[in-house]
Amino acid sequence: MRKSLLLAATAISAMSVPAVAQDQDSGAIDDNVIIVTAQRQAQSLQDVPIAVSAFSQETLEAQQIENSSDLQLTLPNITFTKTNFTSSSFTIRGIGDLCVGVSCDQATAIHLNDSPLFATRLFETEFFDLERVEVLRGPQGTLFGRNATAGVVNVVTAKPNLGEFEASGDAEYGNYNAIKVQGMVNVPISDSIAFRGAGVYVKRDGYTTNLNGGPDLDDRDLYSVRGSLRFEPSPDTTIDLYASYFRENDNRMRIQKQYCQRDPTGILGCLNGSRKAESFNANATFTAALSSREFLATQGIPTAFALGSLYGPDQYAGIDIPEDSRTVNTAFTPEYFTSEMTLQGSIEHDFGPINAKLSGNYQKVKLNSRQDYNNNIGRRDIYAPALNTLAAAAAGLVPGLPAAYFAPLASAIIPDGPDGVLCTSDTDTTGLGSFGGNSICGTTPLQFDGSNQANSSWSAEAIISSDLDGPFNFLVGGIYADFHLSENSYYVNAFAIDYVAGLLGSFTSLGNGLPPSFLGTPYFRNNTNDLTVKSYGLFGEVYFDVSDRLKLTGGLRYNNDEKNVEARSTLASFLVPYSQTTDAFDSPFVGSYDADPGTPGNQIYQRRNVKDNEITGRLVLDYQISDDNLLYASYSRGYKSGGLNPPLQPIFEVPESFESEQVDAFEIGSKNSFGDGALQLNLTAFYYKYKNLQLSKIVARTSVNENIDADIYGAEVEAVLRPDPDWMINMGFSYLKTKVKGDTFNSDPRDFGGGRSDAVIIKDITNASNCAVVSSSGSAAGINAFVNTVNNVINGGIDLDQNGVIDGGDIRPGANLQGTTSFGSDSGIASTGAFGICGILEAAAGGAFAAAGLDPAAFGGVEFFAAGVPKNIRGNSLPQAPKFKFSVGAQYTVNFDSGMSLVPRVDLAYTGESYGSIFNGNVNRIKGYAQANAQIQLNGTDDRWYVRGFIQNIFDSNSETGLYVTDQSSGLYTNVFTLEPRRYGIGAGFKF
């Protein structure tokens, strides 16, 4: 009976279940076998005692799985989302890349042709010319790469076919002027050598409307090419060489949309009750704090230079935020560039009962991304009085202020006067920014951030496996990997930062009789200048046939990892003369900057290293009930090495490093085929005990990673139903429960008061961080009175040196700080809040002012928390871990007498509710969503050509896949990420 290409393609996918595969040599359909390498050797998927999915290239096309994000729509207990700092997370059974930072390992290991990739951009390209994509669920501690605690995604490219010329091509056009072209050619060079070349090109208009005009944002312009060479000098030896290059240059948005429940007080920026389409209160930001009347007064700087008041209108007051997740208002067009080159080689020889394979991989990656930090345009009018004052000072019209100290500032940021363009530092590496002539100018105050990275890596792996006649077989191997990151920076640039860096620098240098200077760097830059990772692993497994049907597998692995990091963080940190033309760190005043306060002397970089080693393994017992039914039970231990947190500015009490994580995983499963293949059904249940699970949150504009313990359990059901040869129905269902184990106390960046009514959350006017004070006796009235009294002391001026002794001239009078205030009944915050100075509150809480009549005991006792009041998150769900998922797909093949066929197909997937943060709560909730796709394909005789029509995301839903909360000094708004909107189009292709 004739079978359409689409039908055969879908059959071999297995949808994480057993499937139908096409024998590439004979062209016949084998109803029982699909070959995978989940255990580092070719095996039938149904014989592998692991929860594994496999998709061929044809299957990916049939189900419209174009990239890694689409995989989540068909696989149980799988989610995928972009994350902060240009990262992403492929989450398996509740475990993904929850650790964010350059020294974090991937929980889900990404492999290309069985070789591990590091910091790869592979998921940003499109799938093309693949042999298959394998997804292994659960820790793969024994065999794969550098241990993978969540699982493995292994992308296997199509290899050259010897002795046969082949070619294929496909062209597609859809809405958003989307063009996609891909092709392949296979050329036999001799009987033993063949070459295969393939490529894909994608270009489309943007999905996101910019209300400020200009092109639609979040477009695509990318291509990827690869070439493979296979040489078989003998029947027992195979040599494969591979090279690929991927490049993207467009306005892809790294941060898609921001939501906020506006905080009217400005102490937080956004509240903790819900996510709304409201502008955040910019008075909570670093620039608002340091350019405020209140802060300038404490420094003795004329308040006429203030850009505003912390108690007055903020830059986004009255600015509407579009509710649509794909509508923004920005004066800065996103920029996105990335490239990746990969070289691979392998040689495999079959010695009869022994097989040996040696493989190597080299990878080079570059990334540079910038976009509007707030996805909105702030008000310029509130800056007018301060800019007029600056212009007057620059012209020498302000008595007592020499023009030489202010003219360089005005010339750099308002070169055409206070009513002209406003200039913002560009993201340069010199640290001079606009004061070195590196700026971007516009009519509105710009604010944008940038993320860049350059890294290279290589690895080598050797594996020896046996195929002995007796009951005993084995596999042993070793791998060495070397990763080097030469640049990784995260920038935040804003006109107001330039203004603050110049203004405070000018007054500081003037007051100390120094040359006119600004504070460098005039933008935030968290920079990892150098990271090296050296890792090796030794692994092995033994396979023992207890009987014809009972098999025992045991494996062990030794892991050794070493990481060395050189990093620093700067923002208005030290004086740099305006006349400086070289690097800012060549400044004669750089000695006041210390990247590593914990080390004696002043350090330009913080240097740290961490080493880990661990023994892991697995034990599996599988029983073949019949030729079509397999039962298995397994225990495995997974491991992921620890790392180093980046330096913070300002410095907070957070762990300098985070520990390696470890998981003990227990799994039982059954793989079955019934009715001669009419029904294939796989069942899996699992339980994980996680120790030191790595989690990230944003502190001081930087990702800080911590460790918690967690329990995870769940079940998965997968099926393929074929009531007759022309019908194909696939189904999947999963249940997942994740929870933080034991009493675990952590501070929530959204709620520094820890949910306590006897706490006051403070916005520090000297750096825009938050801190909190709590009553030791539980007295809300007492703690509010304490904060108000301290603020009154600050308002009157205070002299306080670093030892808490009143003897110097630190704070000038006139700050006019107001008393504590409520955040509102719907804020989700029980504490009150106030603007203040955390260092002085800490000193006062410690009794520094007791002699002056401010004894904390008089207020019922006071506790100070620099990093917020910890609250117990015991029982909370892990991020990106939906409790329920299900998917169903159906297709029917209409066969015509002419040899042609018509195949309609529909897919529906539902992902249940989850959370984007370990702190859970309504504000972090990610709603469940449904996605539906459909297509119809007409196949020509012998499947030599086809035409199709398709539609993706039929309901045009803005389905959220993930979120994260920005820093306190940025306003605590929520960045969300969604799946693509509805797409539809037509396509045609050929093959011969």
PDB file of C-alpha atoms in Angstrom, residues 591-701:
ATOM      1  CA  GLY A 591      43.404  53.452  42.908  1.00  0.00           C
ATOM      2  CA  SER A 592      40.158  54.321  44.684  1.00  0.00           C
ATOM      3  CA  TYR A 593      38.398  51.496  42.836  1.00  0.00           C
ATOM      4  CA  ASP A 594      38.514  47.994  44.284  1.00  0.00           C
ATOM      5  CA  ALA A 595      36.991  45.098  42.364  1.00  0.00           C
ATOM      6  CA  ASP A 596      37.753  42.708  45.211  1.00  0.00           C
ATOM      7  CA  PRO A 597      37.304  44.248  48.671  1.00  0.00           C
ATOM      8  CA  GLY A 598      37.929  40.863  50.279  1.00  0.00           C
ATOM      9  CA  THR A 599      41.552  40.853  49.121  1.00  0.00           C
ATOM     10  CA  PRO A 600      44.138  43.228  50.648  1.00  0.00           C
ATOM     11  CA  GLY A 601      44.903  46.200  48.431  1.00  0.00           C
ATOM     12  CA  ASN A 602      42.907  47.547  45.530  1.00  0.00           C
ATOM     13  CA  GLN A 603      42.265  45.070  42.725  1.00  0.00           C
ATOM     14  CA  ILE A 604      41.338  46.022  39.169  1.00  0.00           C
ATOM     15  CA  TYR A 605      39.772  42.575  38.700  1.00  0.00           C
ATOM     16  CA  GLN A 606      38.345  40.026  41.070  1.00  0.00           C
ATOM     17  CA  ARG A 607      39.967  36.637  40.485  1.00  0.00           C
ATOM     18  CA  ARG A 608      38.391  33.447  41.745  1.00  0.00           C
ATOM     19  CA  ASN A 609      38.524  29.741  41.030  1.00  0.00           C
ATOM     20  CA  VAL A 610      36.497  26.712  41.988  1.00  0.00           C
ATOM     21  CA  LYS A 611      37.138  22.983  41.649  1.00  0.00           C
ATOM     22  CA  ASP A 612      34.709  20.075  41.800  1.00  0.00           C
ATOM     23  CA  ASN A 613      34.963  16.340  41.418  1.00  0.00           C
ATOM     24  CA  GLU A 614      32.298  13.736  41.806  1.00  0.00           C
ATOM     25  CA  ILE A 615      31.584  10.059  41.187  1.00  0.00           C
ATOM     26  CA  THR A 616      28.173   9.319  39.712  1.00  0.00           C
ATOM     27  CA  GLY A 617      26.543   6.286  38.183  1.00  0.00           C
ATOM     28  CA  ARG A 618      23.435   4.353  37.343  1.00  0.00           C
ATOM     29  CA  LEU A 619      21.905   0.918  37.785  1.00  0.00           C
ATOM     30  CA  VAL A 620      19.186  -0.414  35.472  1.00  0.00           C
ATOM     31  CA  LEU A 621      17.220  -3.644  35.461  1.00  0.00           C
ATOM     32  CA  ASP A 622      15.092  -4.302  32.384  1.00  0.00           C
ATOM     33  CA  TYR A 623      12.884  -7.278  31.616  1.00  0.00           C
ATOM     34  CA  GLN A 624      11.606  -8.171  28.140  1.00  0.00           C
ATOM     35  CA  ILE A 625       8.168  -9.620  28.888  1.00  0.00           C
ATOM     36  CA  SER A 626       7.745 -10.370  25.207  1.00  0.00           C
ATOM     37  CA  ASP A 627       9.218  -9.153  21.943  1.00  0.00           C
ATOM     38  CA  ASP A 628       6.845  -6.164  22.139  1.00  0.00           C
ATOM     39  CA  ASN A 629       6.804  -5.404  25.874  1.00  0.00           C
ATOM     40  CA  LEU A 630       9.632  -4.096  28.051  1.00  0.00           C
ATOM     41  CA  LEU A 631       9.697  -3.242  31.746  1.00  0.00           C
ATOM     42  CA  TYR A 632      12.577  -1.393  33.395  1.00  0.00           C
ATOM     43  CA  ALA A 633      13.569   0.155  36.702  1.00  0.00           C
ATOM     44  CA  SER A 634      16.565   2.423  37.188  1.00  0.00           C
ATOM     45  CA  TYR A 635      18.505   4.478  39.692  1.00  0.00           C
ATOM     46  CA  SER A 636      20.939   7.153  38.582  1.00  0.00           C
ATOM     47  CA  ARG A 637      22.895   9.945  40.195  1.00  0.00           C
ATOM     48  CA  GLY A 638      23.418  13.179  38.288  1.00  0.00           C
ATOM     49  CA  TYR A 639      25.865  15.972  38.999  1.00  0.00           C
ATOM     50  CA  LYS A 640      26.431  19.534  37.797  1.00  0.00           C
ATOM     51  CA  SER A 641      29.511  21.438  38.910  1.00  0.00           C
ATOM     52  CA  GLY A 642      29.345  24.598  41.001  1.00  0.00           C
ATOM     53  CA  GLY A 643      30.520  28.034  40.013  1.00  0.00           C
ATOM     54  CA  LEU A 644      31.260  31.601  40.986  1.00  0.00           C
ATOM     55  CA  ASN A 645      28.923  34.541  41.361  1.00  0.00           C
ATOM     56  CA  PRO A 646      30.050  37.745  39.662  1.00  0.00           C
ATOM     57  CA  PRO A 647      31.211  40.749  41.687  1.00  0.00           C
ATOM     58  CA  LEU A 648      28.395  43.011  42.854  1.00  0.00           C
ATOM     59  CA  GLN A 649      28.132  46.761  42.935  1.00  0.00           C
ATOM     60  CA  PRO A 650      27.129  47.885  45.476  1.00  0.00           C
ATOM     61  CA  ILE A 651      28.397  44.961  47.546  1.00  0.00           C
ATOM     62  CA  PHE A 652      25.762  42.776  49.208  1.00  0.00           C
ATOM     63  CA  GLU A 653      25.997  39.838  51.544  1.00  0.00           C
ATOM     64  CA  VAL A 654      25.485  37.062  49.021  1.00  0.00           C
ATOM     65  CA  PRO A 655      27.444  33.838  48.530  1.00  0.00           C
ATOM     66  CA  GLU A 656      30.639  34.330  46.578  1.00  0.00           C
ATOM     67  CA  SER A 657      30.185  30.941  44.964  1.00  0.00           C
ATOM     68  CA  PHE A 658      27.489  28.325  44.578  1.00  0.00           C
ATOM     69  CA  GLU A 659      27.886  24.616  45.159  1.00  0.00           C
ATOM     70  CA  SER A 660      27.623  21.737  42.726  1.00  0.00           C
ATOM     71  CA  GLU A 661      24.196  20.176  42.495  1.00  0.00           C
ATOM     72  CA  GLN A 662      23.385  16.511  42.790  1.00  0.00           C
ATOM     73  CA  VAL A 663      20.292  14.477  42.004  1.00  0.00           C
ATOM     74  CA  ASP A 664      19.307  10.934  42.924  1.00  0.00           C
ATOM     75  CA  ALA A 665      16.785   9.791  40.310  1.00  0.00           C
ATOM     76  CA  PHE A 666      14.533   6.741  40.520  1.00  0.00           C
ATOM     77  CA  GLU A 667      12.518   5.710  37.450  1.00  0.00           C
ATOM     78  CA  ILE A 668      10.276   2.874  36.350  1.00  0.00           C
ATOM     79  CA  GLY A 669       8.935   2.477  32.848  1.00  0.00           C
ATOM     80  CA  SER A 670       7.248   0.266  30.342  1.00  0.00           C
ATOM     81  CA  LYS A 671       7.531   0.252  26.533  1.00  0.00           C
ATOM     82  CA  ASN A 672       4.852  -1.649  24.667  1.00  0.00           C
ATOM     83  CA  SER A 673       3.494  -2.462  21.235  1.00  0.00           C
ATOM     84  CA  PHE A 674       0.068  -4.045  20.813  1.00  0.00           C
ATOM     85  CA  GLY A 675      -1.955  -5.348  17.907  1.00  0.00           C
ATOM     86  CA  ASP A 676       0.989  -5.783  15.542  1.00  0.00           C
ATOM     87  CA  GLY A 677       1.890  -2.139  15.967  1.00  0.00           C
ATOM     88  CA  ALA A 678      -1.640  -0.690  15.912  1.00  0.00           C
ATOM     89  CA  LEU A 679      -0.988   0.773  19.369  1.00  0.00           C
ATOM     90  CA  GLN A 680       2.340   1.736  20.859  1.00  0.00           C
ATOM     91  CA  LEU A 681       2.195   2.787  24.500  1.00  0.00           C
ATOM     92  CA  ASN A 682       4.979   3.936  26.817  1.00  0.00           C
ATOM     93  CA  LEU A 683       4.564   4.657  30.525  1.00  0.00           C
ATOM     94  CA  THR A 684       7.097   6.258  32.872  1.00  0.00           C
ATOM     95  CA  ALA A 685       7.107   7.305  36.517  1.00  0.00           C
ATOM     96  CA  PHE A 686       9.992   9.000  38.332  1.00  0.00           C
ATOM     97  CA  TYR A 687      11.114  10.468  41.632  1.00  0.00           C
ATOM     98  CA  TYR A 688      14.063  12.860  42.087  1.00  0.00           C
ATOM     99  CA  LYS A 689      15.825  13.975  45.232  1.00  0.00           C
ATOM    100  CA  TYR A 690      17.759  17.164  44.483  1.00  0.00           C
ATOM    101  CA  LYS A 691      20.530  18.492  46.679  1.00  0.00           C
ATOM    102  CA  ASN A 692      21.903  22.011  46.162  1.00  0.00           C
ATOM    103  CA  LEU A 693      19.784  22.783  43.126  1.00  0.00           C
ATOM    104  CA  GLN A 694      21.195  25.973  41.569  1.00  0.00           C
ATOM    105  CA  LEU A 695      18.784  28.910  41.300  1.00  0.00           C
ATOM    106  CA  SER A 696      19.285  32.495  40.146  1.00  0.00           C
ATOM    107  CA  LYS A 697      17.858  35.882  41.080  1.00  0.00           C
ATOM    108  CA  ILE A 698      18.847  39.435  40.166  1.00  0.00           C
ATOM    109  CA  VAL A 699      20.731  41.405  42.837  1.00  0.00           C
ATOM    110  CA  ALA A 700      22.503  44.704  42.120  1.00  0.00           C
ATOM    111  CA  ARG A 701      21.815  44.406  38.383  1.00  0.00           C
TER     112      ARG A 701
END
